[in-house]
Amino acid sequence: MDSILRITEKNGAFRAFVADTTQLVGQASSVHGLSPVAAAALGRTLTANSIMGLDLKSFDETVSIQICADGPLGYIVTVGDNDGNVRGYLDNPIVDLPLKNGKLDVSGAVGQGTLTVVHNMGMRDPYVGRVKIQTGEIAQDIAYYYMISQQTPSVVALGVLVDVDYSIKAAGGYMIQLLPGAGDDVISKLEANVYTLETVTEMLTNNLDVYGIAKRLLLGFDYDVLQSYSPQYKCNCSVDRMERALISLGSQQLQSIIDEDGKAELSCQFCKRKFLFDKSHLINLLESAKGV
Ligand SMILES: [Zn+2]
Protein backbone atom coordinates (compact mmCIF):
# COMPACT_ATOMS: atom_id res chain seq x y z
CA MET A 1 0.00 0.00 0.00
CA ASP A 2 1.16 3.54 -0.75
CA SER A 3 2.20 5.71 2.13
CA ILE A 4 3.26 9.28 2.93
CA LEU A 5 4.74 10.40 6.24
CA ARG A 6 4.44 13.90 7.64
CA ILE A 7 7.50 14.65 9.74
CA THR A 8 8.69 17.57 11.82
CA GLU A 9 12.12 18.16 13.30
CA LYS A 10 12.02 18.26 17.11
CA ASN A 11 13.31 21.85 17.36
CA GLY A 12 11.09 23.06 14.52
CA ALA A 13 13.97 23.63 12.07
CA PHE A 14 12.20 21.91 9.18
CA ARG A 15 9.31 19.73 8.18
CA ALA A 16 9.43 16.84 5.75
CA PHE A 17 7.28 14.45 3.74
CA VAL A 18 8.41 11.03 2.53
CA ALA A 19 6.23 9.26 -0.03
CA ASP A 20 5.90 5.82 -1.59
CA THR A 21 3.43 6.27 -4.48
CA THR A 22 4.24 3.09 -6.42
CA GLN A 23 0.64 1.83 -6.50
CA LEU A 24 -1.05 5.08 -7.47
CA VAL A 25 1.46 5.84 -10.22
CA GLY A 26 0.98 2.25 -11.42
CA GLN A 27 -2.76 2.85 -11.50
CA ALA A 28 -2.31 6.10 -13.46
CA SER A 29 -0.02 4.32 -15.89
CA SER A 30 -2.47 1.51 -16.58
CA VAL A 31 -5.51 3.84 -16.85
CA HIS A 32 -3.76 5.99 -19.45
CA GLY A 33 -1.47 3.41 -21.09
CA LEU A 34 1.59 5.56 -20.40
CA SER A 35 4.93 5.18 -22.14
CA PRO A 36 7.92 5.14 -19.74
CA VAL A 37 8.77 8.83 -20.11
CA ALA A 38 5.10 9.81 -19.82
CA ALA A 39 4.77 7.63 -16.70
CA ALA A 40 7.83 9.35 -15.21
CA ALA A 41 6.51 12.86 -15.92
CA LEU A 42 2.93 12.22 -14.79
CA GLY A 43 4.06 10.01 -11.89
CA ARG A 44 6.42 12.66 -10.52
CA THR A 45 3.71 15.32 -10.85
CA LEU A 46 1.13 13.07 -9.14
CA THR A 47 3.56 12.38 -6.28
CA ALA A 48 4.26 16.10 -5.79
CA ASN A 49 0.53 16.86 -5.93
CA SER A 50 -0.21 14.11 -3.41
CA ILE A 51 2.27 15.66 -0.94
CA MET A 52 0.95 19.16 -1.67
CA GLY A 53 -2.64 18.10 -0.99
CA LEU A 54 -1.80 17.14 2.59
CA ASP A 55 -1.53 20.84 3.47
CA LEU A 56 -5.16 21.50 2.48
CA LYS A 57 -7.32 22.50 5.40
CA SER A 58 -10.51 20.63 4.55
CA PHE A 59 -11.97 17.82 2.47
CA ASP A 60 -13.77 20.15 0.04
CA GLU A 61 -10.55 21.88 -1.03
CA THR A 62 -8.37 20.73 -3.92
CA VAL A 63 -4.94 21.62 -5.20
CA SER A 64 -3.95 21.16 -8.82
CA ILE A 65 -0.62 21.24 -10.66
CA GLN A 66 -0.86 22.28 -14.29
CA ILE A 67 2.17 22.13 -16.56
CA CYS A 68 1.73 24.05 -19.76
CA ALA A 69 4.83 23.57 -21.89
CA ASP A 70 6.02 23.01 -25.44
CA GLY A 71 7.41 19.47 -25.11
CA PRO A 72 5.87 16.42 -26.82
CA LEU A 73 3.88 15.37 -23.70
CA GLY A 74 1.76 18.53 -24.03
CA TYR A 75 -0.44 19.71 -21.20
CA ILE A 76 -0.05 17.84 -17.89
CA VAL A 77 -2.63 18.24 -15.13
CA THR A 78 -3.02 16.62 -11.72
CA VAL A 79 -5.52 17.25 -8.92
CA GLY A 80 -5.28 16.23 -5.28
CA ASP A 81 -7.30 16.32 -2.07
CA ASN A 82 -6.41 16.68 1.61
CA ASP A 83 -5.95 12.91 2.07
CA GLY A 84 -3.26 12.87 -0.60
CA ASN A 85 -5.53 11.19 -3.15
CA VAL A 86 -4.75 12.28 -6.71
CA ARG A 87 -5.82 11.98 -10.32
CA GLY A 88 -4.30 13.33 -13.51
CA TYR A 89 -3.72 13.07 -17.25
CA LEU A 90 -1.53 14.44 -19.99
CA ASP A 91 -2.10 15.21 -23.66
CA ASN A 92 0.15 12.58 -25.23
CA PRO A 93 0.50 9.42 -23.14
CA ILE A 94 2.62 7.44 -25.63
CA VAL A 95 5.54 9.85 -26.20
CA ASP A 96 8.81 8.01 -26.72
CA LEU A 97 12.17 9.80 -26.58
CA PRO A 98 15.73 8.43 -26.66
CA LEU A 99 17.33 8.05 -23.23
CA LYS A 100 19.46 10.96 -22.03
CA ASN A 101 22.60 9.94 -20.10
CA GLY A 102 20.98 6.52 -19.65
CA LYS A 103 17.87 8.00 -18.07
CA LEU A 104 14.35 8.84 -19.18
CA ASP A 105 14.43 12.30 -20.74
CA VAL A 106 11.65 13.86 -18.66
CA SER A 107 12.83 17.44 -19.18
CA GLY A 108 12.94 16.94 -22.96
CA ALA A 109 9.45 15.43 -22.91
CA VAL A 110 8.05 18.27 -20.77
CA GLY A 111 9.78 21.20 -22.52
CA GLN A 112 9.70 24.89 -21.72
CA GLY A 113 6.70 26.69 -20.30
CA THR A 114 4.96 27.32 -17.00
CA LEU A 115 4.01 25.39 -13.90
CA THR A 116 0.85 26.59 -12.22
CA VAL A 117 -0.54 25.58 -8.85
CA VAL A 118 -4.25 26.21 -8.33
CA HIS A 119 -5.61 25.97 -4.80
CA ASN A 120 -9.40 25.71 -4.85
CA MET A 121 -11.10 26.62 -1.59
CA GLY A 122 -14.77 25.85 -2.12
CA MET A 123 -16.75 29.01 -2.76
CA ARG A 124 -13.85 31.45 -2.48
CA ASP A 125 -11.68 32.59 -5.38
CA PRO A 126 -8.90 30.10 -6.07
CA TYR A 127 -5.33 30.95 -5.17
CA VAL A 128 -3.13 30.69 -8.25
CA GLY A 129 0.68 30.64 -8.26
CA ARG A 130 2.65 30.39 -11.50
CA VAL A 131 6.35 29.98 -12.20
CA LYS A 132 8.47 29.48 -15.29
CA ILE A 133 9.65 25.89 -15.71
CA GLN A 134 13.31 25.69 -14.67
CA THR A 135 14.44 22.21 -15.68
CA GLY A 136 11.31 20.26 -16.63
CA GLU A 137 12.45 17.45 -14.32
CA ILE A 138 9.46 18.39 -12.08
CA ALA A 139 11.16 18.11 -8.66
CA GLN A 140 13.33 21.22 -9.14
CA ASP A 141 10.36 23.04 -10.61
CA ILE A 142 8.23 22.27 -7.54
CA ALA A 143 11.08 23.46 -5.27
CA TYR A 144 11.33 26.64 -7.34
CA TYR A 145 7.56 27.16 -7.04
CA TYR A 146 7.76 26.95 -3.23
CA MET A 147 10.69 29.39 -3.19
CA ILE A 148 9.08 32.00 -5.45
CA SER A 149 5.44 31.62 -4.49
CA GLN A 150 5.69 30.83 -0.78
CA GLN A 151 9.23 32.01 0.04
CA THR A 152 9.90 28.56 1.47
CA PRO A 153 13.30 26.98 0.77
CA SER A 154 12.57 23.35 -0.14
CA VAL A 155 14.43 20.24 -1.17
CA VAL A 156 12.29 18.10 -3.45
CA ALA A 157 13.13 14.70 -4.93
CA LEU A 158 10.71 12.71 -7.09
CA GLY A 159 11.25 9.46 -8.93
CA VAL A 160 9.48 6.84 -11.03
CA LEU A 161 11.16 3.59 -12.04
CA VAL A 162 9.53 1.88 -15.01
CA ASP A 163 10.10 -1.86 -15.49
CA VAL A 164 10.89 -3.51 -18.84
CA ASP A 165 7.23 -4.52 -19.23
CA TYR A 166 6.24 -0.84 -18.64
CA SER A 167 4.79 -1.60 -15.21
CA ILE A 168 5.79 0.75 -12.40
CA LYS A 169 8.50 -0.86 -10.31
CA ALA A 170 8.76 2.00 -7.82
CA ALA A 171 7.60 5.59 -7.43
CA GLY A 172 7.93 8.09 -4.65
CA GLY A 173 9.67 11.15 -3.37
CA TYR A 174 10.40 13.43 -0.51
CA MET A 175 10.18 17.11 0.32
CA ILE A 176 12.02 18.95 3.10
CA GLN A 177 10.98 22.51 3.89
CA LEU A 178 13.09 24.75 6.08
CA LEU A 179 11.14 26.66 8.69
CA PRO A 180 12.06 30.18 9.77
CA GLY A 181 15.01 30.02 12.15
CA ALA A 182 16.68 26.96 10.64
CA GLY A 183 20.41 27.54 11.19
CA ASP A 184 23.26 27.02 8.74
CA ASP A 185 24.29 23.88 10.62
CA VAL A 186 20.90 22.32 9.88
CA ILE A 187 21.14 23.25 6.21
CA SER A 188 24.65 21.85 5.75
CA LYS A 189 23.75 18.62 7.56
CA LEU A 190 20.65 18.16 5.38
CA GLU A 191 22.68 18.90 2.26
CA ALA A 192 25.26 16.30 3.25
CA ASN A 193 22.50 13.71 3.83
CA VAL A 194 20.81 14.43 0.51
CA TYR A 195 24.15 14.37 -1.31
CA THR A 196 25.04 10.87 -0.12
CA LEU A 197 21.55 9.40 -0.50
CA GLU A 198 20.60 7.02 -3.30
CA THR A 199 17.58 7.93 -5.40
CA VAL A 200 14.14 7.33 -3.92
CA THR A 201 13.37 4.53 -6.37
CA GLU A 202 16.71 2.84 -5.58
CA MET A 203 15.85 2.91 -1.88
CA LEU A 204 12.31 1.62 -2.52
CA THR A 205 13.56 -1.24 -4.69
CA ASN A 206 16.12 -2.04 -1.99
CA ASN A 207 13.15 -2.74 0.27
CA LEU A 208 13.32 0.44 2.33
CA ASP A 209 9.86 1.70 3.26
CA VAL A 210 8.99 5.35 3.98
CA TYR A 211 10.17 5.01 7.58
CA GLY A 212 13.50 3.57 6.43
CA ILE A 213 13.94 6.34 3.84
CA ALA A 214 13.13 8.99 6.47
CA LYS A 215 15.77 7.50 8.74
CA ARG A 216 18.41 7.78 6.01
CA LEU A 217 17.31 11.20 4.79
CA LEU A 218 17.18 12.73 8.28
CA LEU A 219 20.23 10.97 9.70
CA GLY A 220 21.54 12.85 12.74
CA PHE A 221 18.28 14.72 13.42
CA ASP A 222 15.64 14.18 16.08
CA TYR A 223 12.24 14.11 14.45
CA ASP A 224 8.63 13.10 15.01
CA VAL A 225 6.41 11.31 12.52
CA LEU A 226 3.21 13.33 13.00
CA GLN A 227 0.98 11.44 10.62
CA SER A 228 0.92 8.65 8.07
CA TYR A 229 -1.36 8.80 5.01
CA SER A 230 -2.48 6.17 2.47
CA PRO A 231 -2.95 8.06 -0.81
CA GLN A 232 -4.72 6.50 -3.78
CA TYR A 233 -5.35 7.22 -7.44
CA LYS A 234 -8.93 8.34 -7.11
CA CYS A 235 -11.39 10.08 -9.39
CA ASN A 236 -14.54 11.90 -8.37
CA CYS A 237 -16.39 11.89 -11.68
CA SER A 238 -20.14 11.20 -11.62
CA VAL A 239 -23.25 11.29 -13.82
CA ASP A 240 -24.12 14.55 -12.09
CA ARG A 241 -20.79 16.21 -13.06
CA MET A 242 -21.12 14.99 -16.65
CA GLU A 243 -24.68 16.35 -16.81
CA ARG A 244 -23.42 19.72 -15.67
CA ALA A 245 -20.69 19.63 -18.32
CA LEU A 246 -23.32 18.93 -21.01
CA ILE A 247 -25.62 21.67 -19.71
CA SER A 248 -22.72 24.14 -19.75
CA LEU A 249 -22.43 23.59 -23.53
CA GLY A 250 -25.60 25.65 -23.88
CA SER A 251 -28.98 24.89 -25.43
CA GLN A 252 -27.92 25.49 -29.04
CA GLN A 253 -25.05 22.98 -28.87
CA LEU A 254 -27.20 20.46 -26.99
CA GLN A 255 -29.96 20.79 -29.59
CA SER A 256 -27.52 20.03 -32.38
CA ILE A 257 -26.21 16.94 -30.53
CA ILE A 258 -29.80 15.72 -30.17
CA ASP A 259 -30.56 16.41 -33.84
CA GLU A 260 -27.35 15.01 -35.29
CA ASP A 261 -26.38 12.10 -32.99
CA GLY A 262 -29.42 11.49 -30.81
CA LYS A 263 -27.03 10.45 -28.01
CA ALA A 264 -23.80 11.48 -26.34
CA GLU A 265 -20.90 9.45 -24.99
CA LEU A 266 -18.55 11.22 -22.59
CA SER A 267 -15.36 9.78 -21.22
CA CYS A 268 -13.72 11.03 -18.01
CA GLN A 269 -10.27 12.39 -18.81
CA PHE A 270 -8.89 11.29 -15.44
CA CYS A 271 -10.13 7.69 -15.17
CA LYS A 272 -11.52 6.88 -18.65
CA ARG A 273 -14.92 5.93 -17.21
CA LYS A 274 -17.59 6.20 -19.91
CA PHE A 275 -20.95 7.94 -19.54
CA LEU A 276 -23.75 7.34 -22.03
CA PHE A 277 -26.62 9.79 -22.46
CA ASP A 278 -29.59 8.69 -24.55
CA LYS A 279 -31.94 11.02 -26.39
CA SER A 280 -34.54 11.43 -23.62
CA HIS A 281 -31.79 12.15 -21.09
CA LEU A 282 -30.35 14.82 -23.41
CA ILE A 283 -33.80 16.37 -23.91
CA ASN A 284 -34.13 16.66 -20.13
CA LEU A 285 -30.76 18.39 -19.97
CA LEU A 286 -31.80 20.70 -22.80
CA GLU A 287 -34.76 21.81 -20.66
CA SER A 288 -32.35 22.58 -17.82
CA ALA A 289 -30.01 24.43 -20.20
CA LYS A 290 -32.89 26.58 -21.42
CA GLY A 291 -33.88 27.30 -17.83
CA VAL A 292 -30.43 28.73 -16.99
ZN1 LIG B 1 -13.21 9.91 -13.62
PDB file of C-alpha atoms and ligand atoms in Angstrom, residues 87 233-238 241-242 267-275, ligand 1:
ATOM      1  CA  ARG A  87      -5.815  11.979 -10.320  1.00  0.00           C
ATOM      2  CA  TYR A 233      -5.349   7.220  -7.442  1.00  0.00           C
ATOM      3  CA  LYS A 234      -8.928   8.338  -7.112  1.00  0.00           C
ATOM      4  CA  CYS A 235     -11.393  10.085  -9.394  1.00  0.00           C
ATOM      5  CA  ASN A 236     -14.544  11.895  -8.371  1.00  0.00           C
ATOM      6  CA  CYS A 237     -16.394  11.889 -11.683  1.00  0.00           C
ATOM      7  CA  SER A 238     -20.143  11.202 -11.621  1.00  0.00           C
ATOM      8  CA  ARG A 241     -20.794  16.207 -13.062  1.00  0.00           C
ATOM      9  CA  MET A 242     -21.118  14.989 -16.649  1.00  0.00           C
ATOM     10  CA  SER A 267     -15.359   9.783 -21.221  1.00  0.00           C
ATOM     11  CA  CYS A 268     -13.725  11.031 -18.015  1.00  0.00           C
ATOM     12  CA  GLN A 269     -10.266  12.394 -18.814  1.00  0.00           C
ATOM     13  CA  PHE A 270      -8.889  11.293 -15.445  1.00  0.00           C
ATOM     14  CA  CYS A 271     -10.134   7.690 -15.168  1.00  0.00           C
ATOM     15  CA  LYS A 272     -11.519   6.876 -18.652  1.00  0.00           C
ATOM     16  CA  ARG A 273     -14.920   5.930 -17.208  1.00  0.00           C
ATOM     17  CA  LYS A 274     -17.588   6.202 -19.914  1.00  0.00           C
ATOM     18  CA  PHE A 275     -20.953   7.938 -19.535  1.00  0.00           C
TER      19      PHE A 275
HETATM   20 ZN    ZN B   1     -13.212   9.908 -13.623  1.00  0.00          ZN
END
